[in-house]
Amino acid sequence: MRVIRTVGELREWSRAARKAGQSVGLVPTMGALHAGHISLVRAAKVSCDVVAASIFVNPTQFGPNEDFARYPRTFDEDCALLEAEGVDVVFAPDAEEIYPEGAATFVEVTGLSERLDGKSRPGHFRGVATVVAKLFIAAEPDRAFFGQKDAAQVAVLRRTVADLRLPVELVVCPIVREPDGLALSSRNRYLSTEERRQARVLSRALHAVETQIASGERSARALIDVAVAEFSREPQVGIDYVTAVDWATLLPVETVASGTLFAVAAFVGTTRLIDNFVVA
Ligand code: AMP
């Protein structure tokens, strides 16, 4: 497995692969890898001839009071995991390589970027869209793999790819969970034992909503109430949002239907966690 640090080398590698008739897959990550990330890598391995995973803790997607400085960085373990999965290239640039001195060019997806996580994390999706566009321009992948766990991010990136007519297919992979339902996240490692217990409320709330939908409830208001009631059983957990939205526009719906995104975000201690499901 080759570790590449510069955009130039990554582009050279990708172009050589294409020239040899191979399809290129890209899995963007911020490292601190877990089984959720590995599921993306496996999906990439299945449908692409060669696969690059990027590891870059992107400063521009963190707010001033967020966890950029303490975000877990486990590069050696990450590389061992990726190598065991048969990844061909790890792209691990430093911040200078992605944001050269004086960098002033950003990708802003207006509207969408202010919804869901973008509402409580101003500037977050501008940072995400910018770094992912830069990765696409550098790696020129045929396909790029993302988790449904970050469903609003998927909406923002679909819009970016459509608007810039980027020649890449976005592949969205299912949420990987702990046996008790908690969605895997690099941030789960911040949780104390008690917070880890409390964190189960996110998937429990979603499960309660799914059960109601299965028994015929379609009113978004009623379903949101079901989720909020489940959250109230864990009063230490602070709700950021509980919402039913159109997955493309991230605008609230009144009636849920097939394809509606039901999403939650909550603070467990100081750790902000997210989870969701898409109505079948
Ligand atoms: P991150 O390193 O947090 O930026 O995540 C990198 C990619 O992994 C994103 O596309 C995430 O949506 C995806 N991902 C994170 N957690 C999970 C999970 N539990 N299941 C599936 N994909 C995930």
GROMACS .gro file of C-alpha atoms and ligand atoms in nm:
model
  303
    1MET     CA    1   0.000   0.000   0.000
    2ARG     CA    2   0.138   0.334  -0.105
    3VAL     CA    3   0.109   0.648   0.110
    4ILE     CA    4   0.078   0.960  -0.105
    5ARG     CA    5   0.114   1.309   0.040
    6THR     CA    6   0.070   1.539  -0.261
    7VAL     CA    7  -0.212   1.617  -0.503
    8GLY     CA    8   0.026   1.585  -0.798
    9GLU     CA    9   0.128   1.229  -0.709
   10LEU     CA   10  -0.231   1.125  -0.641
   11ARG     CA   11  -0.341   1.255  -0.980
   12GLU     CA   12  -0.051   1.078  -1.151
   13TRP     CA   13  -0.142   0.750  -0.981
   14SER     CA   14  -0.510   0.782  -1.073
   15ARG     CA   15  -0.440   0.875  -1.435
   16ALA     CA   16  -0.199   0.583  -1.475
   17ALA     CA   17  -0.465   0.346  -1.340
   18ARG     CA   18  -0.726   0.481  -1.582
   19LYS     CA   19  -0.484   0.458  -1.871
   20ALA     CA   20  -0.437   0.091  -1.782
   21GLY     CA   21  -0.814   0.048  -1.808
   22GLN     CA   22  -0.877   0.034  -1.433
   23SER     CA   23  -1.164   0.206  -1.255
   24VAL     CA   24  -1.071   0.421  -0.955
   25GLY     CA   25  -1.260   0.429  -0.624
   26LEU     CA   26  -1.215   0.695  -0.356
   27VAL     CA   27  -1.313   0.671   0.011
   28PRO     CA   28  -1.276   1.008   0.185
   29THR     CA   29  -1.229   0.991   0.563
   30MET     CA   30  -1.092   1.189   0.854
   31GLY     CA   31  -0.920   0.878   0.992
   32ALA     CA   32  -0.982   0.723   1.336
   33LEU     CA   33  -1.121   0.441   1.129
   34HIS     CA   34  -1.391   0.199   1.245
   35ALA     CA   35  -1.608  -0.068   1.085
   36GLY     CA   36  -1.828   0.202   0.924
   37HIS     CA   37  -1.532   0.332   0.726
   38ILE     CA   38  -1.423  -0.021   0.646
   39SER     CA   39  -1.767  -0.097   0.500
   40LEU     CA   40  -1.710   0.188   0.252
   41VAL     CA   41  -1.369   0.048   0.163
   42ARG     CA   42  -1.521  -0.295   0.102
   43ALA     CA   43  -1.792  -0.150  -0.120
   44ALA     CA   44  -1.521   0.034  -0.314
   45LYS     CA   45  -1.314  -0.282  -0.350
   46VAL     CA   46  -1.613  -0.468  -0.490
   47SER     CA   47  -1.693  -0.217  -0.764
   48CYS     CA   48  -1.358  -0.055  -0.847
   49ASP     CA   49  -1.030  -0.199  -0.975
   50VAL     CA   50  -0.813   0.025  -0.757
   51VAL     CA   51  -0.904   0.208  -0.438
   52ALA     CA   52  -0.764   0.513  -0.262
   53ALA     CA   53  -0.869   0.612   0.089
   54SER     CA   54  -0.797   0.963   0.206
   55ILE     CA   55  -0.720   1.054   0.565
   56PHE     CA   56  -0.743   1.425   0.627
   57VAL     CA   57  -0.882   1.602   0.932
   58ASN     CA   58  -1.020   1.897   0.740
   59PRO     CA   59  -0.981   2.217   0.943
   60THR     CA   60  -1.237   2.419   0.746
   61GLN     CA   61  -1.530   2.195   0.844
   62PHE     CA   62  -1.479   2.253   1.217
   63GLY     CA   63  -1.623   2.556   1.394
   64PRO     CA   64  -1.403   2.765   1.627
   65ASN     CA   65  -1.541   2.594   1.938
   66GLU     CA   66  -1.543   2.243   1.797
   67ASP     CA   67  -1.310   1.947   1.839
   68PHE     CA   68  -1.055   1.997   1.559
   69ALA     CA   69  -0.755   2.000   1.795
   70ARG     CA   70  -0.861   1.694   1.990
   71TYR     CA   71  -1.015   1.496   1.701
   72PRO     CA   72  -0.866   1.144   1.728
   73ARG     CA   73  -0.565   1.089   1.502
   74THR     CA   74  -0.465   0.723   1.473
   75PHE     CA   75  -0.271   0.718   1.148
   76ASP     CA   76  -0.063   0.404   1.201
   77GLU     CA   77  -0.361   0.191   1.309
   78ASP     CA   78  -0.565   0.335   1.020
   79CYS     CA   79  -0.296   0.236   0.769
   80ALA     CA   80  -0.278  -0.116   0.912
   81LEU     CA   81  -0.656  -0.154   0.872
   82LEU     CA   82  -0.655  -0.017   0.518
   83GLU     CA   83  -0.363  -0.235   0.415
   84ALA     CA   84  -0.545  -0.545   0.549
   85GLU     CA   85  -0.844  -0.450   0.330
   86GLY     CA   86  -0.626  -0.434   0.020
   87VAL     CA   87  -0.646  -0.057  -0.030
   88ASP     CA   88  -0.396   0.054  -0.295
   89VAL     CA   89  -0.330   0.410  -0.187
   90VAL     CA   90  -0.369   0.618   0.128
   91PHE     CA   91  -0.380   0.987   0.049
   92ALA     CA   92  -0.272   1.173   0.360
   93PRO     CA   93  -0.188   1.532   0.271
   94ASP     CA   94  -0.094   1.799   0.522
   95ALA     CA   95  -0.318   2.106   0.554
   96GLU     CA   96  -0.082   2.316   0.336
   97GLU     CA   97  -0.123   2.075   0.044
   98ILE     CA   98  -0.503   2.112   0.050
   99TYR     CA   99  -0.511   2.481   0.148
  100PRO     CA  100  -0.203   2.644  -0.002
  101GLU     CA  101  -0.087   2.968   0.157
  102GLY     CA  102  -0.348   3.235   0.079
  103ALA     CA  103  -0.616   2.982  -0.027
  104ALA     CA  104  -0.936   3.176  -0.096
  105THR     CA  105  -1.149   2.940  -0.308
  106PHE     CA  106  -1.443   2.764  -0.144
  107VAL     CA  107  -1.738   2.558  -0.261
  108GLU     CA  108  -2.060   2.681  -0.106
  109VAL     CA  109  -2.387   2.497  -0.154
  110THR     CA  110  -2.633   2.768  -0.065
  111GLY     CA  111  -2.954   2.680   0.118
  112LEU     CA  112  -2.876   2.314   0.184
  113SER     CA  113  -2.569   2.411   0.385
  114GLU     CA  114  -2.780   2.597   0.642
  115ARG     CA  115  -3.009   2.301   0.714
  116LEU     CA  116  -2.981   2.014   0.966
  117ASP     CA  117  -2.620   1.995   1.084
  118GLY     CA  118  -2.542   2.312   0.891
  119LYS     CA  119  -2.780   2.505   1.112
  120SER     CA  120  -2.599   2.421   1.436
  121ARG     CA  121  -2.257   2.406   1.268
  122PRO     CA  122  -2.233   2.722   1.054
  123GLY     CA  123  -1.968   2.683   0.785
  124HIS     CA  124  -1.945   2.306   0.831
  125PHE     CA  125  -2.085   2.208   0.492
  126ARG     CA  126  -1.885   2.478   0.314
  127GLY     CA  127  -1.577   2.307   0.453
  128VAL     CA  128  -1.706   1.962   0.355
  129ALA     CA  129  -1.806   2.058  -0.001
  130THR     CA  130  -1.474   2.238  -0.050
  131VAL     CA  131  -1.253   1.954   0.067
  132VAL     CA  132  -1.449   1.687  -0.119
  133ALA     CA  133  -1.439   1.890  -0.441
  134LYS     CA  134  -1.064   1.925  -0.396
  135LEU     CA  135  -1.031   1.549  -0.341
  136PHE     CA  136  -1.237   1.480  -0.653
  137ILE     CA  137  -1.027   1.719  -0.860
  138ALA     CA  138  -0.710   1.556  -0.728
  139ALA     CA  139  -0.809   1.189  -0.746
  140GLU     CA  140  -1.044   1.198  -1.046
  141PRO     CA  141  -1.229   0.891  -0.914
  142ASP     CA  142  -1.493   0.704  -1.112
  143ARG     CA  143  -1.683   0.640  -0.790
  144ALA     CA  144  -1.666   0.788  -0.440
  145PHE     CA  145  -1.810   0.620  -0.131
  146PHE     CA  146  -1.993   0.790   0.155
  147GLY     CA  147  -2.195   0.674   0.455
  148GLN     CA  148  -2.567   0.737   0.495
  149LYS     CA  149  -2.479   0.812   0.857
  150ASP     CA  150  -2.395   1.166   0.739
  151ALA     CA  151  -2.714   1.199   0.538
  152ALA     CA  152  -2.716   1.579   0.514
  153GLN     CA  153  -2.357   1.563   0.391
  154VAL     CA  154  -2.474   1.326   0.118
  155ALA     CA  155  -2.742   1.577   0.010
  156VAL     CA  156  -2.486   1.858  -0.001
  157LEU     CA  157  -2.238   1.649  -0.201
  158ARG     CA  158  -2.500   1.525  -0.448
  159ARG     CA  159  -2.585   1.889  -0.515
  160THR     CA  160  -2.215   1.979  -0.552
  161VAL     CA  161  -2.154   1.699  -0.801
  162ALA     CA  162  -2.466   1.788  -1.002
  163ASP     CA  163  -2.398   2.163  -1.003
  164LEU     CA  164  -2.031   2.132  -1.099
  165ARG     CA  165  -2.107   1.842  -1.334
  166LEU     CA  166  -1.826   1.647  -1.176
  167PRO     CA  167  -1.771   1.315  -1.353
  168VAL     CA  168  -1.799   1.099  -1.042
  169GLU     CA  169  -2.066   0.862  -0.916
  170LEU     CA  170  -2.153   0.896  -0.548
  171VAL     CA  171  -2.222   0.564  -0.378
  172VAL     CA  172  -2.405   0.582  -0.045
  173CYS     CA  173  -2.351   0.291   0.195
  174PRO     CA  174  -2.572   0.181   0.486
  175ILE     CA  175  -2.508   0.284   0.848
  176VAL     CA  176  -2.295   0.036   1.043
  177ARG     CA  177  -2.405   0.002   1.407
  178GLU     CA  178  -2.289  -0.144   1.737
  179PRO     CA  179  -2.489  -0.450   1.849
  180ASP     CA  180  -2.704  -0.224   2.072
  181GLY     CA  181  -2.792   0.006   1.782
  182LEU     CA  182  -2.552   0.296   1.830
  183ALA     CA  183  -2.421   0.414   1.494
  184LEU     CA  184  -2.043   0.382   1.475
  185SER     CA  185  -1.865   0.717   1.486
  186SER     CA  186  -1.508   0.828   1.544
  187ARG     CA  187  -1.657   1.056   1.810
  188ASN     CA  188  -1.799   0.764   2.011
  189ARG     CA  189  -1.456   0.733   2.167
  190TYR     CA  190  -1.517   1.063   2.350
  191LEU     CA  191  -1.804   0.905   2.548
  192SER     CA  192  -1.768   0.802   2.913
  193THR     CA  193  -1.924   0.472   3.017
  194GLU     CA  194  -2.238   0.651   3.135
  195GLU     CA  195  -2.259   0.864   2.820
  196ARG     CA  196  -2.211   0.554   2.606
  197ARG     CA  197  -2.519   0.410   2.775
  198GLN     CA  198  -2.716   0.733   2.722
  199ALA     CA  199  -2.614   0.745   2.354
  200ARG     CA  200  -2.834   0.446   2.278
  201VAL     CA  201  -3.131   0.681   2.290
  202LEU     CA  202  -3.064   0.808   1.937
  203SER     CA  203  -3.117   0.471   1.768
  204ARG     CA  204  -3.395   0.385   2.016
  205ALA     CA  205  -3.584   0.700   1.917
  206LEU     CA  206  -3.543   0.618   1.549
  207HIS     CA  207  -3.657   0.263   1.610
  208ALA     CA  208  -3.970   0.388   1.788
  209VAL     CA  209  -4.046   0.608   1.487
  210GLU     CA  210  -3.995   0.323   1.243
  211THR     CA  211  -4.235   0.110   1.446
  212GLN     CA  212  -4.500   0.383   1.426
  213ILE     CA  213  -4.450   0.417   1.051
  214ALA     CA  214  -4.487   0.040   1.016
  215SER     CA  215  -4.821   0.063   1.193
  216GLY     CA  216  -4.942   0.331   0.953
  217GLU     CA  217  -4.853   0.671   1.104
  218ARG     CA  218  -4.749   0.920   0.833
  219SER     CA  219  -4.775   1.257   1.010
  220ALA     CA  220  -4.428   1.404   1.053
  221ARG     CA  221  -4.543   1.600   1.359
  222ALA     CA  222  -4.675   1.285   1.530
  223LEU     CA  223  -4.359   1.091   1.444
  224ILE     CA  224  -4.133   1.368   1.571
  225ASP     CA  225  -4.333   1.363   1.896
  226VAL     CA  226  -4.267   0.989   1.925
  227ALA     CA  227  -3.893   1.047   1.892
  228VAL     CA  228  -3.894   1.339   2.137
  229ALA     CA  229  -4.084   1.128   2.390
  230GLU     CA  230  -3.816   0.858   2.364
  231PHE     CA  231  -3.543   1.121   2.411
  232SER     CA  232  -3.721   1.253   2.722
  233ARG     CA  233  -3.646   0.919   2.890
  234GLU     CA  234  -3.278   1.021   2.877
  235PRO     CA  235  -3.302   1.378   3.013
  236GLN     CA  236  -2.925   1.429   3.022
  237VAL     CA  237  -2.918   1.405   2.641
  238GLY     CA  238  -2.986   1.740   2.469
  239ILE     CA  239  -3.171   1.729   2.138
  240ASP     CA  240  -3.020   1.938   1.859
  241TYR     CA  241  -3.278   1.837   1.598
  242VAL     CA  242  -3.540   1.573   1.532
  243THR     CA  243  -3.673   1.616   1.182
  244ALA     CA  244  -3.837   1.457   0.879
  245VAL     CA  245  -3.711   1.610   0.555
  246ASP     CA  246  -3.692   1.559   0.183
  247TRP     CA  247  -3.347   1.401   0.138
  248ALA     CA  248  -3.266   1.612  -0.168
  249THR     CA  249  -3.365   1.955  -0.035
  250LEU     CA  250  -3.337   1.891   0.341
  251LEU     CA  251  -3.662   2.086   0.379
  252PRO     CA  252  -3.918   1.958   0.633
  253VAL     CA  253  -4.209   1.748   0.510
  254GLU     CA  254  -4.552   1.731   0.673
  255THR     CA  255  -4.622   1.377   0.562
  256VAL     CA  256  -4.355   1.111   0.547
  257ALA     CA  257  -4.333   0.896   0.236
  258SER     CA  258  -4.091   0.654   0.077
  259GLY     CA  259  -3.753   0.829   0.057
  260THR     CA  260  -3.817   1.074   0.341
  261LEU     CA  261  -3.511   1.122   0.562
  262PHE     CA  262  -3.586   1.102   0.934
  263ALA     CA  263  -3.283   1.241   1.116
  264VAL     CA  264  -3.174   1.319   1.471
  265ALA     CA  265  -2.880   1.498   1.629
  266ALA     CA  266  -2.817   1.522   2.002
  267PHE     CA  267  -2.557   1.617   2.258
  268VAL     CA  268  -2.448   1.336   2.487
  269GLY     CA  269  -2.232   1.521   2.737
  270THR     CA  270  -2.041   1.757   2.509
  271THR     CA  271  -2.031   1.507   2.222
  272ARG     CA  272  -2.266   1.572   1.934
  273LEU     CA  273  -2.396   1.253   1.773
  274ILE     CA  274  -2.618   1.204   1.466
  275ASP     CA  275  -2.828   0.919   1.329
  276ASN     CA  276  -3.106   0.869   1.074
  277PHE     CA  277  -3.305   0.633   0.859
  278VAL     CA  278  -3.467   0.668   0.521
  279VAL     CA  279  -3.832   0.566   0.501
  280ALA     CA  280  -3.868   0.251   0.291
  281AMP     P1  281  -1.555   1.071   0.872
  281AMP     O1  282  -1.420   1.007   0.891
  281AMP     O2  283  -1.632   1.085   1.000
  281AMP     O3  284  -1.549   1.197   0.790
  281AMP     O4  285  -1.639   0.968   0.786
  281AMP     C1  286  -1.592   0.924   0.661
  281AMP     C2  287  -1.702   0.851   0.590
  281AMP     O5  288  -1.742   0.738   0.667
  281AMP     C3  289  -1.828   0.937   0.570
  281AMP     O6  290  -1.878   0.915   0.439
  281AMP     C4  291  -1.922   0.883   0.675
  281AMP     O7  292  -2.057   0.899   0.641
  281AMP     C5  293  -1.883   0.737   0.679
  281AMP     N1  294  -1.926   0.677   0.805
  281AMP     C6  295  -1.903   0.724   0.930
  281AMP     N2  296  -1.966   0.647   1.021
  281AMP     C7  297  -2.029   0.549   0.952
  281AMP     C8  298  -2.111   0.439   0.990
  281AMP     N3  299  -2.140   0.414   1.118
  281AMP     N4  300  -2.159   0.360   0.892
  281AMP     C9  301  -2.131   0.385   0.761
  281AMP     N5  302  -2.054   0.487   0.720
  281AMP    C10  303  -2.004   0.568   0.813
   0.00000   0.00000   0.00000
